[in-house]
PDB file of C-alpha atoms in Angstrom:
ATOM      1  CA  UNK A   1      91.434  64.291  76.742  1.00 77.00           C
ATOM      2  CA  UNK A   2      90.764  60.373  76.611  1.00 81.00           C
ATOM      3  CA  UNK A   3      91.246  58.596  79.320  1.00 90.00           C
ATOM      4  CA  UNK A   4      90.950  55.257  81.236  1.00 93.00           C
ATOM      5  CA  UNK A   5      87.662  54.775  82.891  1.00 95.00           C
ATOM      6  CA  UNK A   6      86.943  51.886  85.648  1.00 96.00           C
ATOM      7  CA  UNK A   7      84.081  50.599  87.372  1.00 96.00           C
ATOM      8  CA  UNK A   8      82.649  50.386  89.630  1.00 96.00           C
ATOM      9  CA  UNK A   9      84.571  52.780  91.832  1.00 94.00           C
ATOM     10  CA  UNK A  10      84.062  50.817  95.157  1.00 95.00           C
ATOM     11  CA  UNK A  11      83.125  47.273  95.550  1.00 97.00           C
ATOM     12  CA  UNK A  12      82.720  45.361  98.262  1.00 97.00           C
ATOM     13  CA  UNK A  13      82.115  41.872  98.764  1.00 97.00           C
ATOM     14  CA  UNK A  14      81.786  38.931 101.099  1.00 97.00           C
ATOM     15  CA  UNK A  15      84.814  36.389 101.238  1.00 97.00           C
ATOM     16  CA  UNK A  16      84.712  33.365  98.871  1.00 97.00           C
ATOM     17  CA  UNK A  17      82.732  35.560  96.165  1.00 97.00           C
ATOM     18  CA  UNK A  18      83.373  36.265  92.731  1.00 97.00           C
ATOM     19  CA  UNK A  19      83.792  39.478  91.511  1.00 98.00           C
ATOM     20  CA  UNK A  20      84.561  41.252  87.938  1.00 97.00           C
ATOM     21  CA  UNK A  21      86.444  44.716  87.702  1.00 97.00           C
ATOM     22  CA  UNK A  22      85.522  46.685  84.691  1.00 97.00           C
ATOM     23  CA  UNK A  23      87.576  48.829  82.747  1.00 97.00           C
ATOM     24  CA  UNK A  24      87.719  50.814  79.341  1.00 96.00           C
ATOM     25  CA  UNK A  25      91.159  51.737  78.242  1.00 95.00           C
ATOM     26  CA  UNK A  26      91.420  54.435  76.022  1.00 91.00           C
ATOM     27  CA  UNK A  27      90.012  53.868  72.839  1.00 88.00           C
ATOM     28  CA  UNK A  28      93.302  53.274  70.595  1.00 84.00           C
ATOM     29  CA  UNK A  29      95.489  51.551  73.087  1.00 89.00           C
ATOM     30  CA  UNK A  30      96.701  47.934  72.880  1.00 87.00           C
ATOM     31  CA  UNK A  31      98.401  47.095  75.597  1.00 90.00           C
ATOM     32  CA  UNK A  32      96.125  46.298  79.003  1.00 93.00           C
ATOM     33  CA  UNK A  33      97.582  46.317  82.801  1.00 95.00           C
ATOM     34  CA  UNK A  34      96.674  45.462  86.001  1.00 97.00           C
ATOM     35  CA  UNK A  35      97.919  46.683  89.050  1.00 97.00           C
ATOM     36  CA  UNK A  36      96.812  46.666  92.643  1.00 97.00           C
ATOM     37  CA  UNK A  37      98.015  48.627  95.895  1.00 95.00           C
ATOM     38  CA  UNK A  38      96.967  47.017  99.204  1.00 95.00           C
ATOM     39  CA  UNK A  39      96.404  50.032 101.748  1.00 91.00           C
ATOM     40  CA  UNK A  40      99.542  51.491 102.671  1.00 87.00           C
ATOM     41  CA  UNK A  41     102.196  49.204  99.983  1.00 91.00           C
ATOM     42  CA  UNK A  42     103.439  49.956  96.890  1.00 94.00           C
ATOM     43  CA  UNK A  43     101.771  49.562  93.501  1.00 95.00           C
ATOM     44  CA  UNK A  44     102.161  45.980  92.472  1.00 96.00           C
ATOM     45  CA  UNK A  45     101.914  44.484  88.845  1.00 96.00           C
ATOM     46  CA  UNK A  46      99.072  42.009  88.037  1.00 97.00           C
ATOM     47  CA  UNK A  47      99.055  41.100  84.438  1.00 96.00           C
ATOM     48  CA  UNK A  48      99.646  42.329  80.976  1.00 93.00           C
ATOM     49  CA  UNK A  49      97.697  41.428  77.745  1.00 93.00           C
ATOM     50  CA  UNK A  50      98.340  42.289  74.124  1.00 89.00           C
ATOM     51  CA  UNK A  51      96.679  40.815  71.242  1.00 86.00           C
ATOM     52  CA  UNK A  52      93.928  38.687  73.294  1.00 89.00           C
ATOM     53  CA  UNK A  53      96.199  37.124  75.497  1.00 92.00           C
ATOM     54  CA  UNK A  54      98.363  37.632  78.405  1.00 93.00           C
ATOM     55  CA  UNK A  55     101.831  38.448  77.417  1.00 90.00           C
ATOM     56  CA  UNK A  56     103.234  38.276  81.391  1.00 91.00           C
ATOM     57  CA  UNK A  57     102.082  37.994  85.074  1.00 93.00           C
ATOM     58  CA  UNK A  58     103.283  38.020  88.452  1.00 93.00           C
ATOM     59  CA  UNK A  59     103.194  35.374  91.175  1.00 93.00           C
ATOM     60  CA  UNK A  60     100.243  36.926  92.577  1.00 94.00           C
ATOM     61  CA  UNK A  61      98.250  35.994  89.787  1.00 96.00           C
ATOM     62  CA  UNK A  62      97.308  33.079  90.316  1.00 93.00           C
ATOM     63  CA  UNK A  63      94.384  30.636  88.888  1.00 94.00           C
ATOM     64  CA  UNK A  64      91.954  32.920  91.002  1.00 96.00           C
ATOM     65  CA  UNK A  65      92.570  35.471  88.678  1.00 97.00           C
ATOM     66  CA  UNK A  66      91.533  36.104  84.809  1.00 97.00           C
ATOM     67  CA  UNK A  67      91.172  38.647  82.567  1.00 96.00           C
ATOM     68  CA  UNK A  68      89.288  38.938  79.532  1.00 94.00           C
ATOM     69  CA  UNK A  69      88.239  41.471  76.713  1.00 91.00           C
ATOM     70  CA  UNK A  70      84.842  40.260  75.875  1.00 83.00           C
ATOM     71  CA  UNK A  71      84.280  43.132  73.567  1.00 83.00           C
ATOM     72  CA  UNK A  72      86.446  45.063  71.795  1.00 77.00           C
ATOM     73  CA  UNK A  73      86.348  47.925  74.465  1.00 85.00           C
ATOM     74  CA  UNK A  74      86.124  46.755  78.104  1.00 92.00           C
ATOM     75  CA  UNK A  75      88.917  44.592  79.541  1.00 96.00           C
ATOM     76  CA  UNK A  76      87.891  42.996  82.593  1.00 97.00           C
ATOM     77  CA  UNK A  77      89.399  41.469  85.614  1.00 97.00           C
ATOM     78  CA  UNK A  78      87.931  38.631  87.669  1.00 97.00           C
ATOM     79  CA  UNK A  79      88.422  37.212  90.948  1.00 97.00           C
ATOM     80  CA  UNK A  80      86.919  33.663  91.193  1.00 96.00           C
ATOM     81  CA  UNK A  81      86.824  33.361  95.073  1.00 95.00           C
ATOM     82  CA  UNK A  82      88.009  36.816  96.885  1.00 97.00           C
ATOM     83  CA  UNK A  83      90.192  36.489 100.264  1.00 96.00           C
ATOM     84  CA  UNK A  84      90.581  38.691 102.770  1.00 97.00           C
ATOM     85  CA  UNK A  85      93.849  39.552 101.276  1.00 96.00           C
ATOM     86  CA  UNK A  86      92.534  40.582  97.923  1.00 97.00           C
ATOM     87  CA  UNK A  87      91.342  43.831  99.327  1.00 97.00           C
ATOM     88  CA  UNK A  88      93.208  46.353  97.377  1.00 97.00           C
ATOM     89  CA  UNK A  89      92.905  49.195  95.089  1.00 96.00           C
ATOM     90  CA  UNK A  90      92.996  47.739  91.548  1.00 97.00           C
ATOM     91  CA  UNK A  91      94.286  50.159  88.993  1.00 97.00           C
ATOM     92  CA  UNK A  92      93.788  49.267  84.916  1.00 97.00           C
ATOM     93  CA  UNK A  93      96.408  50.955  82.389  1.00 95.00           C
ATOM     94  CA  UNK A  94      96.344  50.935  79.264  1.00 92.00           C
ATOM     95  CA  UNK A  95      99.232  52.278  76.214  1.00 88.00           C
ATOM     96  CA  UNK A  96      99.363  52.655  72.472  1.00 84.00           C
ATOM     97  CA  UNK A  97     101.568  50.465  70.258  1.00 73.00           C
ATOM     98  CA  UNK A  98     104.605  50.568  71.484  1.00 62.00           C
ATOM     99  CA  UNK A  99     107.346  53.548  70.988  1.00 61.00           C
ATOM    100  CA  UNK A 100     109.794  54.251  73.196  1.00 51.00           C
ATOM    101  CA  UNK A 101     107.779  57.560  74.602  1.00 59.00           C
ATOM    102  CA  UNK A 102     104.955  55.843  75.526  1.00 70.00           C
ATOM    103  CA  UNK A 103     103.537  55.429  79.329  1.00 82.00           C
ATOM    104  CA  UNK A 104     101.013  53.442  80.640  1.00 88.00           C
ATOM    105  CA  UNK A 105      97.885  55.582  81.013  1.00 90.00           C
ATOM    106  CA  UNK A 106      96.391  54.676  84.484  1.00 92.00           C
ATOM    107  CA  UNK A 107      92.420  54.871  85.389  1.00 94.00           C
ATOM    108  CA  UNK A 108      91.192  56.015  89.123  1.00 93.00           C
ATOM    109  CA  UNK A 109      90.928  52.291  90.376  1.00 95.00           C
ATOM    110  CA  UNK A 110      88.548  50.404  92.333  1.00 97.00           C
ATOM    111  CA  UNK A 111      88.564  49.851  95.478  1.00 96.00           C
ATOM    112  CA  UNK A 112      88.060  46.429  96.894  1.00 97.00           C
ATOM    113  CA  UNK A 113      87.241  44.785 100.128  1.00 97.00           C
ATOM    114  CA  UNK A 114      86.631  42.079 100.789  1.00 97.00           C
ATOM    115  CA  UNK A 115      85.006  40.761 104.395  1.00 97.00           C
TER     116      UNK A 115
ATOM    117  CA  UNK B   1     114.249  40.974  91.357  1.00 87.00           C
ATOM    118  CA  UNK B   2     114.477  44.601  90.917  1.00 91.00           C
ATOM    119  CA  UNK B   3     113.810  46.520  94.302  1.00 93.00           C
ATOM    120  CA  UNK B   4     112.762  50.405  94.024  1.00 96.00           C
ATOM    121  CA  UNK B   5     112.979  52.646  97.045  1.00 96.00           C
ATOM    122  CA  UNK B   6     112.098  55.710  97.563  1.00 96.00           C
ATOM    123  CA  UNK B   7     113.231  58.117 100.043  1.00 91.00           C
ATOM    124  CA  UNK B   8     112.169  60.483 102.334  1.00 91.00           C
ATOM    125  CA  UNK B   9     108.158  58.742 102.556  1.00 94.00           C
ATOM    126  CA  UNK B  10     106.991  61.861 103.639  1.00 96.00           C
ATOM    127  CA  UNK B  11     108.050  65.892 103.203  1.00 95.00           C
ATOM    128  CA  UNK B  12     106.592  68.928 104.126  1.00 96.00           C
ATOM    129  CA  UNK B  13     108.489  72.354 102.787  1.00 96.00           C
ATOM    130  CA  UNK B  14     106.818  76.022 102.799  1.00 97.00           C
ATOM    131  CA  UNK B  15     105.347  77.043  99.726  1.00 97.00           C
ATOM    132  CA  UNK B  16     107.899  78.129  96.965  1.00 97.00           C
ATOM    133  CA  UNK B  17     111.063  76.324  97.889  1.00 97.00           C
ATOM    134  CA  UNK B  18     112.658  74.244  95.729  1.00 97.00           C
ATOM    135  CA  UNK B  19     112.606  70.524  96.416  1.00 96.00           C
ATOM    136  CA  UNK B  20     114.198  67.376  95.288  1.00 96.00           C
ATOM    137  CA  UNK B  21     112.635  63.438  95.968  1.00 97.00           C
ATOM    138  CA  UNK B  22     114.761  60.405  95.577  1.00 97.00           C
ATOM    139  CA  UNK B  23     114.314  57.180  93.939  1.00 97.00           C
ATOM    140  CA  UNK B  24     116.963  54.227  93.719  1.00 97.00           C
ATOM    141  CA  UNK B  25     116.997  51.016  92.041  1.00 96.00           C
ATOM    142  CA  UNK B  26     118.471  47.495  92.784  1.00 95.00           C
ATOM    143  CA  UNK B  27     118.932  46.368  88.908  1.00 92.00           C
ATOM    144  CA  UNK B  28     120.547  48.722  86.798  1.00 90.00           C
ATOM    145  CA  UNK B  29     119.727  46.997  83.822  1.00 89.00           C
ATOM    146  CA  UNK B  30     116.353  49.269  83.179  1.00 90.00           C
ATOM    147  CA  UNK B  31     114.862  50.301  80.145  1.00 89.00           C
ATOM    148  CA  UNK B  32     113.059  53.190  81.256  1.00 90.00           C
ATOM    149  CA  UNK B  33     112.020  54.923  84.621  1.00 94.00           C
ATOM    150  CA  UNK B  34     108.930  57.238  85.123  1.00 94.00           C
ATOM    151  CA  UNK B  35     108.045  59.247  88.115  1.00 97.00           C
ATOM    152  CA  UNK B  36     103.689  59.551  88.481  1.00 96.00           C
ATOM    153  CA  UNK B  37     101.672  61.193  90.730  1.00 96.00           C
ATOM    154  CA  UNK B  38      98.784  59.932  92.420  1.00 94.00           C
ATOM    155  CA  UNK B  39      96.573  62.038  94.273  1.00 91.00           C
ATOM    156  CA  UNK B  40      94.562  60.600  97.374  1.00 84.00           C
ATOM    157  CA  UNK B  41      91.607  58.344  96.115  1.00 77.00           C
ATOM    158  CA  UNK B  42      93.157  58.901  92.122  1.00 80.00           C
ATOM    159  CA  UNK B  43      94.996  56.922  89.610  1.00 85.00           C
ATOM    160  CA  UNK B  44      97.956  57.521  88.795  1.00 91.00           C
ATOM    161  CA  UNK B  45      99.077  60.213  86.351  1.00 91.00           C
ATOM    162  CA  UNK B  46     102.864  59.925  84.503  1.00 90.00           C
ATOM    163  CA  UNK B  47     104.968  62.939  84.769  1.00 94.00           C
ATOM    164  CA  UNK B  48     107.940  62.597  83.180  1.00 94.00           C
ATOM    165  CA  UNK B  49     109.292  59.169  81.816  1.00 92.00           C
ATOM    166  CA  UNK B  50     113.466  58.967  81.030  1.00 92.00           C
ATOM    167  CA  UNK B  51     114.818  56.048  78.679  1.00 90.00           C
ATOM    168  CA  UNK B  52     117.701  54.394  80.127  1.00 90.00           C
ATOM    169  CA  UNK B  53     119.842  56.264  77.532  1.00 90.00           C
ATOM    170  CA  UNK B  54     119.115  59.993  78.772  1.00 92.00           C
ATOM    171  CA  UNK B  55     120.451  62.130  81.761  1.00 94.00           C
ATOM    172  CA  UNK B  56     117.461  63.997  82.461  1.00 95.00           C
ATOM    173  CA  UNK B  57     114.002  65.334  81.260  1.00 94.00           C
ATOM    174  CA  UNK B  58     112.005  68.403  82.207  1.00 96.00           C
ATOM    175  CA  UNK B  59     108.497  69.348  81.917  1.00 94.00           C
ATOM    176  CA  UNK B  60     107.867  73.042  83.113  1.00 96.00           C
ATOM    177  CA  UNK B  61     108.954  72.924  86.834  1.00 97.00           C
ATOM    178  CA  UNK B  62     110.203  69.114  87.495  1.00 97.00           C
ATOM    179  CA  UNK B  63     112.941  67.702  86.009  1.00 97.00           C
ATOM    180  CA  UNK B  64     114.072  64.551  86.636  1.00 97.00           C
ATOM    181  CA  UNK B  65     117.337  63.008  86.448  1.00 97.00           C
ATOM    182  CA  UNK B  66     118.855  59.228  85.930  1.00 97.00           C
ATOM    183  CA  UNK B  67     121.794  57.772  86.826  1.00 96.00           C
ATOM    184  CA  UNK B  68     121.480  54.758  85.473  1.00 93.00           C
ATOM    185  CA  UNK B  69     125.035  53.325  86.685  1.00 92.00           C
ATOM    186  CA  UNK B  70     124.619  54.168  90.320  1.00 94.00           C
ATOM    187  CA  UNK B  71     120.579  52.862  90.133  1.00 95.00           C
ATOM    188  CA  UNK B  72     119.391  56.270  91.369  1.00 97.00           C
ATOM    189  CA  UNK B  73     116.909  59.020  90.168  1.00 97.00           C
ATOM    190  CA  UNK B  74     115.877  62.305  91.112  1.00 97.00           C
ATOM    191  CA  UNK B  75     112.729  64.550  90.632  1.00 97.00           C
ATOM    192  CA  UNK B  76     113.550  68.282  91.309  1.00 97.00           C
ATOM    193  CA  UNK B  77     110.530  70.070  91.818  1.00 97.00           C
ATOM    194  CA  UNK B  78     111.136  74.327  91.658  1.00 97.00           C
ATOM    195  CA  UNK B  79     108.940  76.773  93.537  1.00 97.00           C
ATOM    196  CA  UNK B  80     106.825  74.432  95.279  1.00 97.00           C
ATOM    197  CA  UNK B  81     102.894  74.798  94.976  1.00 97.00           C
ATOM    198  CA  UNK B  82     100.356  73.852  97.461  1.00 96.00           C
ATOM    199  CA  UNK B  83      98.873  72.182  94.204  1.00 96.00           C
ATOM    200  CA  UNK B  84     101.860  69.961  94.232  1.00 97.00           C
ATOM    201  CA  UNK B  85     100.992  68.345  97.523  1.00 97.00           C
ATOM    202  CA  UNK B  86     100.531  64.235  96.071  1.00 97.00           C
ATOM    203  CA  UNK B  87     102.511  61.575  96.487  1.00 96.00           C
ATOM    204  CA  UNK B  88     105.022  61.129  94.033  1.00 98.00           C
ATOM    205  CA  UNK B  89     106.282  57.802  92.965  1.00 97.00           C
ATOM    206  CA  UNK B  90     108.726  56.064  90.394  1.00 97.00           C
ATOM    207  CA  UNK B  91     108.598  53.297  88.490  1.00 96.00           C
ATOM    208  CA  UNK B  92     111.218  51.523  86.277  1.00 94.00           C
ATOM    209  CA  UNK B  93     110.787  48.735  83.332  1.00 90.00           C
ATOM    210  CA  UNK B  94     112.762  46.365  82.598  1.00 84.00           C
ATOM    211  CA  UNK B  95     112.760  45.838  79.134  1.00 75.00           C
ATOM    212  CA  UNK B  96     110.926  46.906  75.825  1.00 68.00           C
ATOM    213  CA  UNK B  97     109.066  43.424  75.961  1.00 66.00           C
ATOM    214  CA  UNK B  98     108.652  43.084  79.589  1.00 62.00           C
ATOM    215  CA  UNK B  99     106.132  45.710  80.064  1.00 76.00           C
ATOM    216  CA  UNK B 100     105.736  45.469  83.623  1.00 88.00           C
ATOM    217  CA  UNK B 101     106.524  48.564  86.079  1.00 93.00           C
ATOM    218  CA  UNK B 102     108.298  47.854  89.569  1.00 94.00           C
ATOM    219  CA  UNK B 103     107.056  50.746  91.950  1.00 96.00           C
ATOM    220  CA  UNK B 104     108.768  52.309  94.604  1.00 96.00           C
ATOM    221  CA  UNK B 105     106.950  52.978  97.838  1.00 91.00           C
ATOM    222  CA  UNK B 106     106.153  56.580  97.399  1.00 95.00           C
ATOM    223  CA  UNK B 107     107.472  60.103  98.827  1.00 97.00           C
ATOM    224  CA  UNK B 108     103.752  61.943 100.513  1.00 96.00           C
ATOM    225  CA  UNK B 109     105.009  65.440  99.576  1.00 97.00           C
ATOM    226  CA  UNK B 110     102.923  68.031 101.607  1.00 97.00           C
ATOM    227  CA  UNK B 111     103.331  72.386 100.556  1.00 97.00           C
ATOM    228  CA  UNK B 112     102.672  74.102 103.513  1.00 96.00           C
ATOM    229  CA  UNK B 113     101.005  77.234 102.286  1.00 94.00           C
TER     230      UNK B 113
END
């Protein structure tokens, strides 16, 4: 069964760095997430993208954050300058086009921290 | 903003029972609401998803209700497994176009064998 792959699995990194998550959504999908969960909080919403560009994101990301899909198959997340605060488990998605059936298909994450 | 709670954060029930894990919303205006589960270290992994305009779906031994009016869900889980022991959350979206999901903080459901 397809499925979302991410890496690397754990990453960390020293405060003020940059850093790039990786993913690979599954190979038909369209529509790209991000998520993160800081230790212990609920599962927050990044940023969406559809059609090479970012159809909606939250307050928390801000112009730190930036996502690209250099290639056709990875879709990648990058933190210019990592805080403290940015240590989190960051969780791609990925869905088909849309229909009313569809979920968002969820990879393993990576885990973040940043000192 | 849409506010998702979920409630108890943490059961424990003998292997076999029957079991049911709450969820309730803020904004009833929802377009659909999902329940995953996300095992320790894992992604997350959908189990059922209900559109705003159905009752209830089932998938072998959970079903899960909506009541959209009231802002409330429910996953009913029947003859527990020690397999089962994740933590369960729900999620709800908004609308069709707004494809973001609003989490709730989680139920850790534990089957005592």
């Amino acid at each position: 069964e397809p499925e979302v792959t991410q890496t690397p699995s754990h990453q960390v990194t020293q405060m003020g760095q940059e850093v790039i998550l990786r993913c690979v959504p599954i190979s038909n999908h369209l529509y790209f997430y991000w998520y993160r969960q800081i230790l212990g909080q609920k599962v927050e919403f990044l940023v969406s993208f559809y059609n090479n560009e970012i159809s909606e994101k939250s307050e928390i990301f801000d112009d730190q954050f930036s996502v690209e899909r250099p290639d056709g198959s990875n879709f990648t997340l990058k933190i210019r300058s990592t805080k403290l605060e940015d240590s989190a488990m960051y969780f791609c998605a990925s869905r088909p086009l849309a229909g009313d059936q569809e979920t968002q298909y969820f990879g393993p994450g990576t885990r973040l921290l940043v000192l | 903003k849409q506010e998702v709670t979920q409630i108890p954060a943490a059961l424990s029930v003998p292997e076999g029972e029957n079991l049911v894990l709450n969820c309730s919303f803020t904004d009833s205006a929802i377009y659909n609401l999902q329940w995953f589960r996300q095992d320790p270290g894992k992604g997350l992994t959908s189990l059922l998803l209900i559109q705003s305009s159905q009752r209830e779906q089932t998938s072998g031994r959970l079903n899960a209700s909506l009541d959209k009016s009231s802002g409330r869900s429910t996953l009913y889980i029947a003859a527990s497994q020690p397999g089962d022991s994740a933590t369960y959350l729900c999620a709800v979206m908004r609308d069709f176009g707004n494809e973001k999901l609003t989490f709730g903080t989680g139920t850790r459901l534990t089957i005592i064998p």
